[in-house]
Coordinates of C-alpha atoms in Angstrom, one line a residue:
Chain U
D259 CA -102.3 80.8 110.9
W260 CA -102.7 83.4 108.2
D261 CA -101.0 86.1 110.2
D262 CA -97.8 84.3 111.1
V263 CA -94.7 85.1 109.2
P264 CA -94.6 83.0 106.1
P265 CA -91.5 80.7 105.8
S266 CA -88.8 82.0 103.6
S267 CA -89.2 80.7 100.0
A268 CA -86.3 79.2 98.1
L269 CA -86.4 82.0 95.5
E270 CA -85.6 84.8 98.0
E271 CA -82.3 86.5 97.6
I272 CA -79.8 86.0 100.5
S273 CA -76.7 87.9 101.3
E274 CA -73.2 86.7 100.1
E275 CA -72.0 85.4 103.6
E276 CA -75.0 83.2 103.9
A277 CA -74.5 81.9 100.4
V278 CA -70.9 80.9 101.1
Q279 CA -71.9 79.0 104.2
I280 CA -74.3 76.7 102.4
I281 CA -72.7 73.4 101.5
A282 CA -74.6 71.4 98.9
E283 CA -73.1 68.2 97.6
P284 CA -75.0 65.5 95.6
L285 CA -76.4 62.8 97.8
L286 CA -74.7 59.4 98.1
P287 CA -76.7 56.7 96.2
L288 CA -78.8 54.6 98.7
Q289 CA -78.3 51.4 96.7
S290 CA -75.3 50.6 94.6
S291 CA -73.5 47.4 93.4
T292 CA -70.0 48.9 93.5
L293 CA -68.0 50.5 96.3
R294 CA -66.8 53.1 93.8
D295 CA -69.6 55.5 94.6
Y296 CA -68.8 55.5 98.3
V297 CA -65.0 55.3 98.3
D298 CA -64.5 59.2 98.1
H299 CA -66.8 59.9 101.0
S300 CA -65.7 57.2 103.4
E301 CA -62.5 57.4 105.5
T302 CA -62.6 53.7 106.2
L303 CA -62.6 52.7 102.5
A304 CA -60.0 55.3 101.6
K305 CA -57.6 54.0 104.2
L306 CA -58.2 50.4 103.0
V307 CA -57.4 51.3 99.5
H308 CA -54.2 52.9 100.8
L309 CA -53.3 49.6 102.6
G310 CA -53.6 47.8 99.3
V311 CA -57.0 46.1 99.6
D312 CA -58.5 45.4 96.2
L313 CA -62.0 46.7 96.5
S314 CA -63.1 45.5 93.1
Q315 CA -62.6 41.9 94.2
V316 CA -64.1 42.5 97.6
E317 CA -67.3 43.9 96.3
K318 CA -68.0 40.8 94.3
R319 CA -68.2 38.7 97.6
Q320 CA -71.4 38.3 99.3
K321 CA -72.1 41.0 101.9
A322 CA -68.4 41.9 102.2
G323 CA -69.0 45.4 100.8
Q324 CA -71.9 46.1 103.1
L325 CA -69.7 44.9 106.1
L326 CA -66.8 47.3 105.1
L327 CA -69.2 50.3 104.9
T328 CA -70.7 49.7 108.3
L329 CA -67.3 49.3 110.1
D330 CA -65.4 52.3 111.3
F331 CA -61.6 52.3 110.8
E332 CA -60.6 53.8 114.0
K333 CA -62.7 51.7 116.3
D334 CA -62.9 48.2 114.8
I335 CA -60.5 47.7 111.9
K336 CA -57.4 49.1 113.6
K337 CA -57.6 46.6 116.5
I338 CA -57.7 43.7 114.1
L339 CA -54.9 44.9 112.0
L340 CA -52.8 45.4 115.0
F341 CA -53.7 41.9 116.0
L342 CA -52.7 40.5 112.6
K343 CA -49.4 42.3 112.8
D344 CA -48.8 40.7 116.2
V345 CA -49.5 37.2 114.8
G346 CA -46.8 38.0 112.2
V347 CA -48.4 39.0 108.9
E348 CA -46.3 41.5 107.0
D349 CA -47.3 45.0 106.3
N350 CA -47.3 44.6 102.5
Q351 CA -49.2 41.2 102.8
L352 CA -52.1 42.9 104.8
G353 CA -53.8 44.1 101.6
K354 CA -53.8 40.8 99.9
F355 CA -55.0 39.1 103.1
L356 CA -57.9 41.4 103.5
T357 CA -58.8 41.1 99.9
K358 CA -59.1 37.4 100.2
N359 CA -60.8 37.3 103.6
P360 CA -62.6 40.6 104.4
Y361 CA -64.9 38.7 106.9
I362 CA -62.2 38.7 109.4
L363 CA -62.8 42.3 110.2
A364 CA -66.2 41.2 111.6
E365 CA -64.7 38.7 113.9
D366 CA -64.4 39.1 117.7
L367 CA -60.9 40.0 118.8
E368 CA -61.1 37.5 121.8
A369 CA -62.2 34.7 119.6
L370 CA -59.2 35.3 117.3
E371 CA -56.9 35.4 120.3
T372 CA -58.2 32.1 121.6
R373 CA -57.6 30.4 118.3
V374 CA -54.0 31.7 118.0
A375 CA -53.5 30.5 121.6
Y376 CA -54.8 27.1 120.7
L377 CA -52.4 26.9 117.9
K378 CA -49.5 27.8 120.1
S379 CA -50.6 25.2 122.6
K380 CA -50.3 22.6 119.8
K381 CA -46.7 23.7 119.6
F382 CA -46.8 25.5 116.4
G383 CA -43.9 28.1 116.4
K384 CA -44.7 31.9 115.9
A385 CA -43.0 32.0 112.4
E386 CA -44.9 28.9 111.4
I387 CA -48.3 30.4 112.6
A388 CA -47.4 33.5 110.7
Q389 CA -46.7 31.6 107.5
M390 CA -49.9 29.5 107.8
V391 CA -52.1 32.6 108.4
S392 CA -50.6 34.5 105.5
R393 CA -51.0 31.5 103.1
A394 CA -54.5 30.5 104.1
P395 CA -56.4 33.7 105.2
Y396 CA -59.5 31.8 106.2
L397 CA -57.7 29.9 108.9
L398 CA -58.5 32.2 111.7
L399 CA -62.2 32.2 110.9
F400 CA -62.5 28.6 112.0
S401 CA -63.4 27.8 115.6
V402 CA -61.2 25.8 117.8
E403 CA -63.3 22.7 117.7
R404 CA -63.3 22.8 113.9
L405 CA -59.5 23.1 113.7
D406 CA -59.2 20.3 116.2
N407 CA -61.5 18.1 114.2
R408 CA -59.5 18.7 111.0
L409 CA -56.1 18.0 112.5
G410 CA -57.5 14.8 114.0
F411 CA -59.0 13.8 110.6
F412 CA -55.7 14.2 108.8
K413 CA -53.9 12.2 111.5
N414 CA -56.3 9.4 111.4
E415 CA -56.7 9.3 107.5
L416 CA -53.0 9.4 106.7
G417 CA -51.8 7.5 109.7
F418 CA -49.1 10.1 110.4
S419 CA -47.5 11.0 113.7
V420 CA -48.4 14.3 115.3
K421 CA -45.1 15.9 114.2
K422 CA -45.6 14.8 110.6
T423 CA -49.2 16.1 110.5
K424 CA -48.0 19.4 111.8
D425 CA -45.2 19.6 109.1
L426 CA -47.8 18.8 106.4
V427 CA -50.2 21.5 107.6
I428 CA -47.5 24.1 107.8
R429 CA -46.4 23.4 104.2
L430 CA -50.0 23.4 102.8
P431 CA -52.4 25.2 105.2
R432 CA -55.1 25.1 102.6
L433 CA -55.8 21.5 103.8
L434 CA -57.3 22.9 107.0
T435 CA -59.5 25.4 105.2
G436 CA -60.7 23.4 102.2
K437 CA -63.4 20.7 102.1
L438 CA -62.8 17.2 103.4
E439 CA -64.9 15.1 101.0
P440 CA -62.5 15.5 98.0
V441 CA -59.5 14.7 100.1
K442 CA -61.2 11.4 101.2
E443 CA -62.1 10.6 97.7
N444 CA -58.6 11.3 96.5
L445 CA -57.2 9.0 99.1
Q446 CA -59.7 6.3 98.0
V447 CA -58.8 6.7 94.4
C448 CA -55.1 6.5 95.2
Q449 CA -55.6 3.3 97.1
I450 CA -58.1 1.5 94.8
E451 CA -57.7 2.7 91.3
L452 CA -54.0 3.7 91.1
G453 CA -53.1 0.7 93.1
F454 CA -50.7 2.2 95.7
Q455 CA -50.1 0.6 99.1
R456 CA -50.7 2.5 102.2
N457 CA -47.1 3.2 103.1
E458 CA -46.5 4.4 99.5
I459 CA -49.5 6.8 99.7
Q460 CA -48.1 8.1 103.1
E461 CA -44.7 8.9 101.3
I462 CA -46.3 10.4 98.3
V463 CA -48.5 12.7 100.4
F464 CA -45.7 13.8 102.6
K465 CA -43.6 14.7 99.6
T466 CA -46.4 16.4 97.6
P467 CA -49.4 17.2 99.7
K468 CA -51.0 18.9 96.7
I469 CA -52.1 15.5 95.4
L470 CA -54.8 15.6 98.0
T471 CA -56.4 18.7 96.5
A472 CA -55.8 17.8 92.9
S473 CA -58.7 17.0 90.5
R474 CA -59.6 13.4 90.3
N475 CA -59.9 13.1 86.5
K476 CA -56.6 14.8 85.9
L477 CA -54.9 12.6 88.5
K478 CA -56.3 9.5 86.8
Q479 CA -55.3 10.7 83.3
T480 CA -51.8 11.5 84.3
F481 CA -51.3 8.2 86.1
D482 CA -52.8 6.3 83.2
Y483 CA -50.3 7.9 80.7
I484 CA -47.3 7.6 83.0
H485 CA -47.9 3.9 84.1
N486 CA -49.3 2.4 80.9
I487 CA -47.8 4.3 78.1
M488 CA -44.5 5.4 79.6
G489 CA -44.2 2.1 81.5
I490 CA -43.1 3.3 84.8
P491 CA -43.6 1.0 87.8
H492 CA -45.2 2.1 91.2
H493 CA -42.0 2.2 93.2
M494 CA -40.5 4.8 90.8
L495 CA -43.6 7.0 91.2
T496 CA -43.3 6.7 95.0
R497 CA -39.8 8.1 94.7
F498 CA -40.8 10.9 92.3
P499 CA -44.4 12.1 93.0
Q500 CA -43.8 15.5 91.5
V501 CA -45.0 14.2 88.2
F502 CA -48.5 14.3 89.5
N503 CA -48.3 18.0 90.0
S504 CA -47.2 18.9 86.5
R505 CA -49.5 19.3 83.5
L506 CA -50.2 16.1 81.4
L507 CA -49.5 17.9 78.1
R508 CA -45.9 18.8 79.1
I509 CA -45.2 15.2 80.2
K510 CA -46.6 14.0 76.9
E511 CA -44.6 16.3 74.7
R512 CA -41.4 15.7 76.5
H513 CA -41.8 12.0 76.5
M514 CA -42.7 11.9 72.8
F515 CA -39.6 14.0 72.0
L516 CA -37.4 11.6 74.0
T517 CA -38.9 8.5 72.3
F518 CA -38.3 10.2 68.9
L519 CA -34.6 10.7 69.8
G520 CA -34.4 7.3 71.4
R521 CA -33.4 8.6 74.8
A522 CA -36.5 7.6 76.8
Q523 CA -34.8 5.5 79.4
Y524 CA -36.5 5.7 82.8
D525 CA -34.8 2.6 84.5
P526 CA -32.0 3.6 86.8
A527 CA -30.2 0.3 86.1
Q528 CA -29.7 1.2 82.4
P529 CA -27.1 3.8 81.1
S530 CA -28.2 7.4 80.1
Y531 CA -31.0 7.2 82.5
I532 CA -33.4 10.1 82.9
S533 CA -35.0 10.8 86.2
L534 CA -38.7 11.6 86.5
D535 CA -38.3 14.9 88.4
Q536 CA -35.8 16.2 85.8
L537 CA -38.2 15.3 83.1
V538 CA -41.0 17.4 84.8
S539 CA -39.4 20.3 86.7
L540 CA -36.8 21.7 84.4
P541 CA -37.5 24.6 82.2
D542 CA -37.5 24.0 78.5
E543 CA -34.0 25.4 77.6
V544 CA -32.3 23.3 80.2
F545 CA -34.3 20.2 79.3
C546 CA -33.4 20.6 75.7
T547 CA -29.7 21.1 76.0
E548 CA -28.9 18.8 79.0
I549 CA -31.4 15.9 78.9
A550 CA -32.4 15.7 75.3
K551 CA -29.0 17.0 73.9
A552 CA -30.9 18.8 71.1
S553 CA -31.6 22.5 70.4
I554 CA -34.9 24.2 71.3
Q555 CA -35.6 24.8 67.6
D556 CA -35.6 21.0 67.1
F557 CA -38.0 20.6 70.0
E558 CA -40.3 23.2 68.6
K559 CA -40.2 21.7 65.1
F560 CA -41.0 18.3 66.6
L561 CA -43.9 19.7 68.6
K562 CA -45.3 21.2 65.4
T563 CA -45.4 17.7 63.8
L564 CA -47.5 16.2 66.6
Chain A
P28 CA -49.5 52.9 83.9
G29 CA -51.3 55.3 81.5
R30 CA -53.0 58.6 82.3
P31 CA -52.6 59.9 85.9
P32 CA -55.7 59.6 88.0
P33 CA -58.1 62.5 87.7
Q34 CA -58.0 65.1 90.4
R35 CA -60.8 67.0 92.1
V36 CA -61.0 69.9 94.3
R37 CA -62.1 69.0 97.8
F38 CA -62.5 71.3 100.8
L39 CA -60.6 69.6 103.6
P40 CA -60.7 70.9 107.1
T41 CA -57.3 72.1 108.5
P42 CA -56.6 73.7 111.8
G43 CA -56.3 77.5 111.0
H44 CA -53.6 79.8 112.8
D45 CA -56.2 81.1 115.3
G46 CA -57.5 77.7 116.4
A47 CA -60.7 77.4 114.5
T48 CA -60.9 74.9 111.6
E49 CA -61.1 76.2 108.1
L50 CA -62.0 74.7 104.9
V51 CA -59.0 74.7 102.5
P52 CA -59.4 73.8 98.9
T53 CA -56.9 71.1 97.9
M54 CA -56.4 69.0 94.8
V55 CA -57.0 65.3 95.8
P56 CA -56.9 62.4 93.4
V57 CA -60.3 60.8 93.0
L58 CA -60.2 57.5 94.7
A59 CA -63.0 56.1 92.6
E60 CA -60.7 55.9 89.6
H61 CA -57.9 54.1 91.6
P62 CA -56.9 50.8 90.0
L63 CA -57.7 48.8 93.1
V64 CA -61.3 50.3 93.2
R65 CA -62.0 50.3 89.6
G66 CA -60.8 46.8 88.7
P67 CA -58.9 45.6 85.7
R68 CA -59.4 47.8 82.6
F69 CA -59.8 44.8 80.1
R70 CA -62.0 42.0 81.2
R71 CA -63.0 40.3 77.9
L72 CA -61.7 39.6 74.5
K73 CA -63.7 38.8 71.3
I74 CA -62.1 36.0 69.6
G75 CA -63.5 34.3 66.4
A76 CA -62.2 31.2 64.8
G77 CA -61.4 30.5 61.2
H78 CA -62.0 27.2 59.5
R79 CA -63.0 24.6 62.0
L80 CA -60.5 22.0 63.5
D81 CA -62.1 19.2 65.4
V82 CA -60.9 17.6 68.6
K83 CA -58.8 14.8 67.3
A84 CA -57.0 16.8 64.7
S85 CA -54.1 19.2 65.1
G86 CA -52.3 21.8 63.1
V87 CA -52.7 25.4 62.0
F88 CA -55.8 27.0 63.5
V89 CA -56.5 30.6 62.5
L90 CA -58.0 33.0 65.2
G91 CA -59.2 36.5 64.8
I92 CA -59.3 39.0 67.8
G93 CA -61.5 42.0 68.2
H94 CA -61.8 43.8 64.9
G95 CA -59.9 41.1 63.0
N96 CA -63.1 39.1 63.0
K97 CA -64.2 41.1 60.0
L98 CA -61.1 39.9 58.1
L99 CA -62.0 36.3 58.9
T100 CA -65.2 36.6 56.8
D101 CA -63.2 38.0 53.9
L102 CA -60.7 35.2 54.2
Y103 CA -63.5 32.7 54.2
N104 CA -64.9 34.2 51.0
C105 CA -61.5 33.9 49.3
H106 CA -61.9 30.1 49.2
L107 CA -58.2 29.3 49.6
S108 CA -57.2 25.7 49.8
K109 CA -55.9 24.0 52.9
V110 CA -53.1 21.3 53.1
Y111 CA -53.5 18.4 55.4
T112 CA -51.0 15.6 56.3
V113 CA -53.1 12.5 57.0
G114 CA -51.7 9.3 58.5
G115 CA -53.5 6.0 58.0
L116 CA -53.2 2.4 59.0
F117 CA -54.3 -0.6 56.8
G118 CA -55.9 -3.7 58.1
K119 CA -58.6 -2.3 60.4
A120 CA -61.9 -0.7 60.0
T121 CA -63.8 1.2 62.7
D122 CA -67.2 2.8 62.8
D123 CA -66.0 6.4 63.0
F124 CA -63.1 5.9 60.6
S125 CA -60.4 6.7 63.2
D126 CA -58.3 4.5 65.3
T127 CA -60.2 5.2 68.6
G128 CA -63.6 4.0 67.5
T129 CA -65.1 0.5 68.0
L130 CA -63.6 -2.1 65.7
V131 CA -65.8 -3.3 62.9
E132 CA -63.5 -5.6 60.8
K133 CA -60.0 -6.7 60.3
T134 CA -58.5 -7.5 56.9
T135 CA -55.2 -8.5 55.4
F136 CA -53.1 -6.0 53.5
D137 CA -50.2 -7.8 52.2
H138 CA -51.4 -7.4 48.6
I139 CA -51.1 -3.6 48.8
T140 CA -48.1 -2.0 47.1
R141 CA -47.2 1.6 46.4
E142 CA -48.2 1.6 42.8
K143 CA -51.7 0.4 43.6
L144 CA -52.0 3.1 46.2
E145 CA -50.8 5.8 43.7
R146 CA -53.2 4.5 41.1
V147 CA -56.1 4.9 43.6
L148 CA -55.0 8.4 44.5
A149 CA -54.8 9.3 40.8
V150 CA -58.4 8.2 40.3
I151 CA -59.5 10.2 43.3
Q152 CA -57.7 13.3 42.0
G153 CA -59.3 12.9 38.6
T154 CA -62.9 12.7 39.9
N155 CA -62.3 15.6 42.3
H156 CA -60.9 17.7 39.4
K157 CA -64.0 17.1 37.5
A158 CA -66.2 18.2 40.4
L159 CA -64.0 21.3 40.8
L160 CA -64.5 22.3 37.2
M161 CA -68.3 21.8 37.6
H162 CA -68.6 23.7 40.7
S163 CA -66.5 26.7 39.8
N164 CA -69.2 27.8 37.3
I165 CA -66.9 28.9 34.5
D166 CA -67.8 28.3 31.0
M167 CA -65.2 25.8 29.8
K168 CA -65.0 27.1 26.3
T169 CA -63.7 30.5 26.8
Q170 CA -60.1 31.7 26.4
E171 CA -60.3 33.2 29.9
A172 CA -61.2 29.8 31.4
Y173 CA -58.1 28.3 29.6
E174 CA -55.8 30.9 31.1
L175 CA -57.2 30.5 34.6
A176 CA -56.8 26.7 34.3
V177 CA -53.1 27.1 33.1
R178 CA -52.3 29.3 36.2
G179 CA -54.3 26.8 38.5
L180 CA -56.6 29.5 39.7
I181 CA -60.0 27.7 39.0
R182 CA -61.8 27.7 42.3
P183 CA -65.4 27.4 43.3
M184 CA -66.3 30.8 44.6
G185 CA -69.4 29.8 46.5
K186 CA -70.8 26.8 48.5
S187 CA -69.7 23.4 47.3
P188 CA -69.3 20.0 48.6
P189 CA -65.7 19.0 49.7
I190 CA -63.3 18.9 46.8
I191 CA -59.7 17.5 46.9
T192 CA -57.5 19.4 44.5
A193 CA -54.3 17.4 44.9
V194 CA -53.2 14.1 46.6
R195 CA -49.7 12.8 47.1
C196 CA -48.3 9.9 49.0
L197 CA -45.6 10.9 51.3
Q198 CA -44.6 7.7 53.1
F199 CA -45.6 4.1 52.5
A200 CA -44.4 1.5 55.1
P201 CA -47.2 -1.2 55.3
P202 CA -49.4 -1.1 57.3
E203 CA -48.8 2.6 57.8
F204 CA -48.9 5.3 55.2
Q205 CA -49.0 9.1 55.0
L206 CA -50.7 11.3 52.4
E207 CA -50.6 15.0 51.7
L208 CA -54.0 16.5 50.6
H209 CA -54.9 19.9 49.2
C210 CA -58.6 20.4 49.7
L211 CA -61.4 23.0 49.8
H212 CA -64.6 23.2 52.0
E213 CA -63.8 19.9 53.8
T214 CA -64.3 18.8 57.3
Q215 CA -61.8 16.4 59.1
Q216 CA -64.4 13.7 59.2
Y217 CA -64.7 13.8 55.5
L218 CA -60.9 13.2 55.2
R219 CA -61.2 10.2 57.5
K220 CA -63.9 8.9 55.3
V221 CA -61.6 9.3 52.2
V222 CA -59.0 7.3 54.0
H223 CA -61.5 4.6 54.7
E224 CA -62.6 4.6 51.0
I225 CA -59.0 4.3 49.9
G226 CA -58.8 1.2 52.0
L227 CA -62.0 -0.1 50.4
E228 CA -60.7 0.6 46.9
L229 CA -57.6 -1.4 47.6
K230 CA -59.9 -4.4 48.6
S231 CA -58.7 -4.0 52.4
S232 CA -59.7 -1.5 55.0
A233 CA -58.0 1.5 56.5
V234 CA -58.4 3.8 59.6
C235 CA -57.1 7.3 60.0
T236 CA -54.6 7.8 62.8
Q237 CA -53.5 11.4 62.4
V238 CA -55.1 14.5 60.7
R239 CA -52.8 17.5 60.8
R240 CA -53.4 20.8 59.0
T241 CA -50.1 22.2 57.7
R242 CA -51.5 25.2 55.8
D243 CA -54.7 27.2 55.9
G244 CA -54.6 29.7 52.9
V245 CA -51.8 32.0 53.6
F246 CA -50.9 30.7 57.2
T247 CA -48.3 28.0 57.3
L248 CA -46.7 26.0 60.2
D249 CA -43.8 28.5 60.5
D250 CA -46.3 31.3 61.5
A251 CA -48.1 29.1 64.0
L252 CA -47.5 29.5 67.7
L253 CA -46.9 26.6 70.1
R254 CA -48.7 26.1 73.4
S255 CA -45.5 27.4 75.1
Q256 CA -45.5 30.6 73.0
W257 CA -48.9 31.8 73.9
N258 CA -47.9 35.2 75.4
L259 CA -48.6 38.8 74.4
Q260 CA -45.3 39.6 72.7
N261 CA -45.4 36.5 70.4
I262 CA -49.1 37.1 69.5
R263 CA -48.3 40.7 68.6
N264 CA -45.4 39.8 66.5
A265 CA -47.4 37.1 64.7
I266 CA -50.2 39.4 64.0
W267 CA -47.7 42.0 62.6
S268 CA -46.0 39.6 60.3
C269 CA -49.2 38.1 58.9
Q270 CA -51.0 41.4 58.3
V271 CA -49.2 42.1 55.1
K272 CA -49.9 38.7 53.6
V273 CA -53.6 38.7 54.6
Q274 CA -54.1 42.1 53.0
A275 CA -52.4 41.2 49.9
E276 CA -54.4 38.0 49.4
I277 CA -57.7 39.6 50.1
E278 CA -57.0 42.4 47.6
R279 CA -55.8 39.9 45.0
T280 CA -58.8 37.6 45.2
L281 CA -61.8 40.0 46.0
G282 CA -60.4 42.9 44.0

């Protein structure tokens, strides 16, 4: 009504004590594409930054930024971090782990524990589980049936025993988290186009499992060069499959240098034989001085004439 | 590294001596500027290319980074000549003049000798020299033109069709041969066509096996960086050493 006391207007003067007690901060933006605006006002985000999580990478993922803001450090994140420490992930690796896989913070603790128990029941040791989890952060997101299917898939496709499959998976845990169709196609390519026998493929995959995840075109090009132009037969390639891992340009340069010097001898029966793994894995200086018996300047000058 | 993160005064609650929480002003680093939150400082680099080099050719390739792209346009307007080493093979002819195309015809080449090749090269050099003089738009009858010609500085300072200023035969081991060419305003496909035409002149046919640029204006093979040398230190050293040469050349030509 008109007789009631009118509400105090904003332009009235107030006493000093009242003024000090007013806290006025600019509002947080309601919508933003970066986490930078919220990091100063959120304890969770601040603690994650101190742990080492790279927020600029996380905010690029779908919905991961939203997830981090809604979680509370004390209640949810702490439990999962303690669980990861139990599994064996190091303290300094936690930041990298969470950067690659922030979705693990939304998982249920019991589900994670069942999965670790499943891995232990398959007789993976504690250190091995720790290593697999640190190298493939998505591993614990997969349910037990999915992990089971994938292990079974690798056992059947490659024809390995249980122990060998386990060994393979420990060395390259990405096999379990990656897609399966490229792996199948790579195996088909190895068998049909490259012409390897089944036991040869098994040996190669056991020595260099990365060949299953390599790109098909590069694999074909590398094999084409090595087999047709360098003239290396299949059984040599089975003994030294590391050549498939290295870059084609490197192999080409070194091979052309050796042919120029007249030292390109890949047959173990002949004298001054050069093994394929030495060709590929040695750094440039050692390669020049020991294998090619020439100086690095000669190598560089030769490369400039190609 | 670099400047320390900016700090801000924030009022943080701390337990006071009589039990009640007080707001105490403290300097706290602003987390929004933390490198993990901000991301990498440099995300992109503007790189421009000098004269084109196509996929099958190799050799010196000039690149400009950031503000250096402006120097690239100046270098282009200097119209400096480029030196190529071209390797060819007699006896074959393909549709795209190089050895990876589809074969069109095969011919004999026993009748080719070094002298015949050198005669053909001299004819090419002669016709190209006439074209050079024509396109450089200098009146032939002045004293100034004579002095420039003596010093070898006649150049077309505008658009012109490809011109070869000098040709030399480096190696001749039939059916293979190697030539060194100094040219202006050319493309690598034009050079391969020249090889093909040399083959036709000698009443045989030729394909081009290798095109390699040994010099691009002021940049030679010694300044060039190999694939294994593509790191920050080497690039910085290369820029440093070439800066003086580029500046001198631009001042000399464009005034």
